[in-house]
Amino acid sequence: MPSLSFPDTGLPVEASIDTLRAALDDPGVAVLTAEPGAGKTTVVPLRLLGASWLRDQRIVVLEPRRVVTRAAARRMADLVGDGVGGIVGYRTRDDRRVSDRTKVEVVTEGVLTRRLQSDPELGGVGLLVFDEFHERNLQGDLGLALALDVRRSLRPDLRLLVMSATLDVQRVSDHLGQAPVVTSEGRQHPVEVRWLPKRPKERLDDATTAAVMKALREEAGDVLVFLPGAAEIRRVQQALQIEGADGMADLRPLFGALSAAEQDAALAPSRDGRRRVVIATDIAETSMTVEGVRVVVDAGLARVPRFDTRTGMTRLTTVTASKASADQRTGRAGRIEPGVAYRLWSKVEHAARRPHLEPEISQVDLAGLALELASWGVHDARVVPFLDPPPARAVVEGVALLRSLGAVDGDGRITPIGSRMVTLPLHPRLGHMVVASRASGDGWLACMLAALLEDRDVLRGHPDELPADLAVRLELLADADRRHPRADGRALGSVRASAYDLARRVGVEPGGVRIDRAGLTLALAYPDRVAQNRDGTTPGRFKLTGGSAAWVRPTDSLAGEAFVVAADLDGHRKDARIRLAAAIDAEELLEVFADQVTEHSSVVWDRERDDVIERVERNLGQVRLGVVERRAPSGPATERIIRERLRSAGITSLRWTDKAVALRARLAFLHRHRAGDGWADVSDRALLAAIDLSTATSRRDLDGIDLERTLLRLVPPHLHGALDRLAPSEIRLPKGRRVAVDYTADPPVIAVKVQDAFGLTTTPTVLDGQIPIVFHLLSPAGRPVQVTSDLEGFWTGSWHDVRKEMAGRYPKHDWPVEPR
């Protein structure tokens, strides 16, 4: 491989630069790898400015972090004796210093992605430099893949340079089409590694503080301390102050969330020859040089992005640093002279560590990547030249989430709302929340929520002791004068600044907010995290839309809420603790999820109302939003319920008129004697089946049933004319009176006073003369005198004795000798 030599100035010699220029001439792609001690390779772009193929085009250098972007630009600007923003400038998400004179522009990886999306041809850019590529950030992998796609389809003249100190060089070269590899050789002073393994159960803060104090006492020079995150840095800084370390050296924190001024202060040498203790995250590992360091204290941990099941998003997770990372950190102690590195783990543990950490693309949620690809116009991630193809399942899950958010359509094409989301530096969940909230007037509230969820918690303390209600935090953000015993002023300032930046990007005017709409707004980001209170004996128990359980402390302000939207869960699949959430009511859920709410209706008999009703249950997943009871509609379900009720109560519960009762008796009589002729059964069971309930909707419809008509429907049409002949409803007596025939008895019966029967010589019959009617002959007082079905025999027989008795009792009435 060609070789570059870096003297102490950090500038490569002209002859070696010519080698790199030649490598970029044809095919225009190269890999630059730096050996330990080679110096800051970002000075290379300055020496490439004179290349003929650049003409008037810019060099764009990608760095993985904002702090590194500014530091690299400042270093190169110093080398050319110009201020930042002149020949060398930079651009980050929230800061830019470039001008018409700028030839080398240092940008963060996200900025490159946005530029590629808005201008795929990269007009005015001649060379893209991917610095620190070994970190394998998702945005870096995406940027390189899109740049390769641009180069093969739109800009074959675009030059690409991949730079890294620790990289699988051959694999990257092969991926770039057997690109030339140029190695930068350099000097590295020996570094003595001292193992100080942390004792079992010893706090990381205590072990680190003890190691730093030991280094200050035993060694000379500045100390660089590696810790996984800002919280650990703050705790160690405080512990060192308690131990008196600030009297021995300047304590300088260094992490991404600090202001630019604070980061610059950490990198600047101390005055008057005082020592420094720079307490940093892994941003000081390879991406930037901290001058003057001779001692390294390494906690052996790193914070890397991992998909977080609690939030459905990617969060930073603390992991054991790799061997390559540990070697890079150790090398920081040997830049200027022989140094010392204290490692807070054992040599045996070191042997078991992974050589390298996995690339982000294989470890994180890929919803954001899927959205970028959709914006790029790609529906299949396999057609984009990724160094490591994204896991297929993660892409499918990412697209599914985008579809549920309305960011892509059924074919995976980006939608108008997705196009707005992709421009925001947010996870698609939060991007959707911010974009969708503008129309409802909750844009500023959404920006505040997004900033809260993207940044660290604004409340200090152990997570188990903090309230879950996001409203508490929103109140602190909205009102700078509000106080809270656990409020973190620095975090509040950072989150507030992020919220204002988001508001500027989406064109939202900061102002008053309705915090009571936080749950409604949050549901736009977490449609799958709605939880319903179980209303059990223990407050704070919830059920999520997916059916799993979740909870808050019984004393939490959210414990009694009917519904909440959970933004942060502790990851337990069956019974998750809700860390962050906001209350929401059923009507708001219907507003947000109108197209996802399912209705399950059932027709039931309500005992309290003693009536049939339709009970409509509204559900979001497995969460029941509420039940509405209303009048049942007509139809088979209602008919079935009413018929079951009628069967239970009995046919006699209907309103029977005398005519209906009589008609039923006549038809039952005919069925008993002439069923073979087609006279139907009118028993309870048969009549229940015959009643027409097809239009019934309530118990009142039972009261309105015309039972006579129902009975007549059971009579075949050809028998309608025979009904009155075979079973007349009444008999006309000689004096003109009509008397009803009682068919409930068999044979049928007529009950009349004996005087009404005078003139009847023979007994009336039914069923075409087959069955005589039984006469119940009554006295004037209505008491039985005789029961007979043979009037002729009665008049000629026992009437003589009856007449004498009745005439004596009722002398005013007529008692003829010959009643016929």
CSV table of N, CA and C in Angstrom, one decimal, residues 568-630:
chain,number,residue,atom,x,y,z
A,568,ASP,N,-42.4,6.0,27.9
A,568,ASP,CA,-41.2,5.3,28.4
A,568,ASP,C,-41.6,4.2,29.3
A,569,LEU,N,-41.3,3.0,28.9
A,569,LEU,CA,-41.6,1.8,29.7
A,569,LEU,C,-40.2,1.1,30.1
A,570,ASP,N,-40.2,0.3,31.2
A,570,ASP,CA,-38.9,-0.2,31.6
A,570,ASP,C,-38.5,-1.5,30.9
A,571,GLY,N,-39.3,-1.9,29.9
A,571,GLY,CA,-38.8,-3.0,29.1
A,571,GLY,C,-39.4,-4.4,29.5
A,572,HIS,N,-40.0,-4.5,30.6
A,572,HIS,CA,-40.6,-5.8,31.0
A,572,HIS,C,-41.8,-6.0,30.1
A,573,ARG,N,-41.8,-7.2,29.4
A,573,ARG,CA,-42.8,-7.5,28.4
A,573,ARG,C,-44.2,-7.7,29.1
A,574,LYS,N,-44.3,-8.4,30.2
A,574,LYS,CA,-45.6,-8.7,30.8
A,574,LYS,C,-46.1,-7.7,31.8
A,575,ASP,N,-45.2,-7.0,32.5
A,575,ASP,CA,-45.7,-6.1,33.5
A,575,ASP,C,-44.7,-4.9,33.6
A,576,ALA,N,-44.8,-4.0,32.6
A,576,ALA,CA,-43.8,-2.9,32.5
A,576,ALA,C,-44.1,-1.8,33.4
A,577,ARG,N,-43.1,-1.2,33.9
A,577,ARG,CA,-43.3,0.1,34.7
A,577,ARG,C,-43.3,1.2,33.8
A,578,ILE,N,-44.2,2.1,34.0
A,578,ILE,CA,-44.3,3.3,33.2
A,578,ILE,C,-43.4,4.4,33.8
A,579,ARG,N,-42.4,4.8,33.0
A,579,ARG,CA,-41.5,5.8,33.5
A,579,ARG,C,-42.0,7.2,33.2
A,580,LEU,N,-42.5,7.4,32.0
A,580,LEU,CA,-42.9,8.7,31.5
A,580,LEU,C,-44.3,8.5,30.7
A,581,ALA,N,-45.2,9.3,31.1
A,581,ALA,CA,-46.5,9.2,30.4
A,581,ALA,C,-47.3,10.5,30.6
A,582,ALA,N,-48.4,10.6,29.9
A,582,ALA,CA,-49.3,11.7,30.0
A,582,ALA,C,-50.8,11.2,30.0
A,583,ALA,N,-51.6,11.9,30.7
A,583,ALA,CA,-53.0,11.5,30.8
A,583,ALA,C,-53.8,11.9,29.5
A,584,ILE,N,-54.8,11.1,29.2
A,584,ILE,CA,-55.6,11.4,28.0
A,584,ILE,C,-57.0,10.8,28.3
A,585,ASP,N,-58.0,11.5,27.8
A,585,ASP,CA,-59.4,10.9,28.0
A,585,ASP,C,-59.9,10.2,26.8
A,586,ALA,N,-61.1,9.6,27.0
A,586,ALA,CA,-61.6,8.7,25.9
A,586,ALA,C,-62.0,9.6,24.7
A,587,GLU,N,-62.5,10.8,24.9
A,587,GLU,CA,-62.9,11.6,23.7
A,587,GLU,C,-61.7,12.0,22.9
A,588,GLU,N,-60.6,12.3,23.6
A,588,GLU,CA,-59.4,12.6,22.9
A,588,GLU,C,-58.8,11.4,22.1
A,589,LEU,N,-58.9,10.3,22.7
A,589,LEU,CA,-58.5,9.1,22.0
A,589,LEU,C,-59.3,8.9,20.7
A,590,LEU,N,-60.6,9.1,20.8
A,590,LEU,CA,-61.5,9.0,19.6
A,590,LEU,C,-61.1,10.0,18.6
A,591,GLU,N,-60.6,11.2,19.0
A,591,GLU,CA,-60.2,12.2,18.1
A,591,GLU,C,-58.9,11.8,17.4
A,592,VAL,N,-58.0,11.2,18.1
A,592,VAL,CA,-56.7,10.9,17.5
A,592,VAL,C,-56.8,9.6,16.6
A,593,PHE,N,-57.6,8.6,17.2
A,593,PHE,CA,-57.6,7.3,16.5
A,593,PHE,C,-58.9,7.0,15.9
A,594,ALA,N,-59.6,8.0,15.4
A,594,ALA,CA,-60.9,7.7,14.8
A,594,ALA,C,-60.9,6.6,13.8
A,595,ASP,N,-59.8,6.5,13.0
A,595,ASP,CA,-59.8,5.5,12.0
A,595,ASP,C,-59.3,4.1,12.5
A,596,GLN,N,-58.8,4.1,13.7
A,596,GLN,CA,-58.3,2.8,14.3
A,596,GLN,C,-59.2,2.2,15.3
A,597,VAL,N,-60.2,3.0,15.8
A,597,VAL,CA,-61.1,2.5,16.8
A,597,VAL,C,-62.1,1.5,16.2
A,598,THR,N,-62.2,0.4,16.8
A,598,THR,CA,-63.2,-0.6,16.4
A,598,THR,C,-64.4,-0.6,17.3
A,599,GLU,N,-65.5,-0.9,16.7
A,599,GLU,CA,-66.7,-1.0,17.5
A,599,GLU,C,-67.3,-2.4,17.5
A,600,HIS,N,-67.6,-2.9,18.7
A,600,HIS,CA,-68.2,-4.2,18.8
A,600,HIS,C,-69.5,-4.0,19.4
A,601,SER,N,-70.6,-4.4,18.7
A,601,SER,CA,-71.9,-4.2,19.2
A,601,SER,C,-72.6,-5.5,19.5
A,602,SER,N,-73.4,-5.5,20.6
A,602,SER,CA,-74.1,-6.7,21.0
A,602,SER,C,-75.5,-6.3,21.4
A,603,VAL,N,-76.5,-7.1,21.1
A,603,VAL,CA,-77.8,-6.8,21.5
A,603,VAL,C,-78.1,-7.7,22.7
A,604,VAL,N,-78.5,-7.1,23.8
A,604,VAL,CA,-78.8,-7.8,25.1
A,604,VAL,C,-80.0,-7.4,25.7
A,605,TRP,N,-80.5,-8.2,26.7
A,605,TRP,CA,-81.7,-7.8,27.5
A,605,TRP,C,-81.2,-7.2,28.8
A,606,ASP,N,-81.6,-5.9,29.0
A,606,ASP,CA,-81.2,-5.2,30.2
A,606,ASP,C,-82.2,-5.4,31.2
A,607,ARG,N,-81.8,-6.1,32.3
A,607,ARG,CA,-82.7,-6.4,33.4
A,607,ARG,C,-83.3,-5.2,34.1
A,608,GLU,N,-82.4,-4.2,34.3
A,608,GLU,CA,-82.9,-3.0,35.0
A,608,GLU,C,-83.9,-2.3,34.2
A,609,ARG,N,-83.7,-2.2,32.9
A,609,ARG,CA,-84.7,-1.5,32.1
A,609,ARG,C,-85.9,-2.5,31.7
A,610,ASP,N,-85.6,-3.8,31.8
A,610,ASP,CA,-86.6,-4.7,31.4
A,610,ASP,C,-86.9,-4.5,29.9
A,611,ASP,N,-85.8,-4.4,29.1
A,611,ASP,CA,-86.0,-4.1,27.7
A,611,ASP,C,-84.7,-4.5,27.0
A,612,VAL,N,-84.8,-4.6,25.7
A,612,VAL,CA,-83.7,-5.0,24.8
A,612,VAL,C,-82.9,-3.7,24.5
A,613,ILE,N,-81.6,-3.7,24.5
A,613,ILE,CA,-80.8,-2.6,24.1
A,613,ILE,C,-79.6,-3.1,23.2
A,614,GLU,N,-79.0,-2.1,22.5
A,614,GLU,CA,-77.7,-2.4,21.8
A,614,GLU,C,-76.6,-1.8,22.6
A,615,ARG,N,-75.7,-2.6,23.0
A,615,ARG,CA,-74.5,-2.2,23.7
A,615,ARG,C,-73.3,-2.1,22.8
A,616,VAL,N,-72.7,-0.9,22.6
A,616,VAL,CA,-71.6,-0.7,21.6
A,616,VAL,C,-70.4,-0.5,22.4
A,617,GLU,N,-69.4,-1.4,22.3
A,617,GLU,CA,-68.1,-1.3,22.9
A,617,GLU,C,-67.1,-0.7,22.0
A,618,ARG,N,-66.4,0.4,22.3
A,618,ARG,CA,-65.4,1.0,21.4
A,618,ARG,C,-64.0,0.6,22.0
A,619,ASN,N,-63.2,0.0,21.1
A,619,ASN,CA,-61.9,-0.5,21.5
A,619,ASN,C,-60.8,0.1,20.6
A,620,LEU,N,-59.6,0.3,21.3
A,620,LEU,CA,-58.4,0.7,20.6
A,620,LEU,C,-57.4,-0.5,20.9
A,621,GLY,N,-57.3,-1.4,19.9
A,621,GLY,CA,-56.5,-2.6,20.3
A,621,GLY,C,-57.3,-3.4,21.3
A,622,GLN,N,-56.6,-3.7,22.4
A,622,GLN,CA,-57.3,-4.4,23.5
A,622,GLN,C,-57.7,-3.4,24.7
A,623,VAL,N,-57.6,-2.1,24.4
A,623,VAL,CA,-58.1,-1.2,25.4
A,623,VAL,C,-59.5,-0.8,25.1
A,624,ARG,N,-60.4,-0.9,26.1
A,624,ARG,CA,-61.8,-0.5,25.9
A,624,ARG,C,-61.9,1.0,26.2
A,625,LEU,N,-62.4,1.7,25.2
A,625,LEU,CA,-62.5,3.2,25.4
A,625,LEU,C,-63.8,3.6,26.1
A,626,GLY,N,-64.8,2.7,26.0
A,626,GLY,CA,-66.1,3.0,26.6
A,626,GLY,C,-67.2,2.2,26.0
A,627,VAL,N,-68.3,2.3,26.6
A,627,VAL,CA,-69.5,1.5,26.2
A,627,VAL,C,-70.7,2.5,26.0
A,628,VAL,N,-71.3,2.4,24.9
A,628,VAL,CA,-72.5,3.2,24.7
A,628,VAL,C,-73.7,2.3,24.5
A,629,GLU,N,-74.8,2.6,25.3
A,629,GLU,CA,-76.0,1.9,25.2
A,629,GLU,C,-77.1,2.7,24.5
A,630,ARG,N,-77.7,2.0,23.5
A,630,ARG,CA,-78.8,2.7,22.8
A,630,ARG,C,-79.8,1.8,22.4
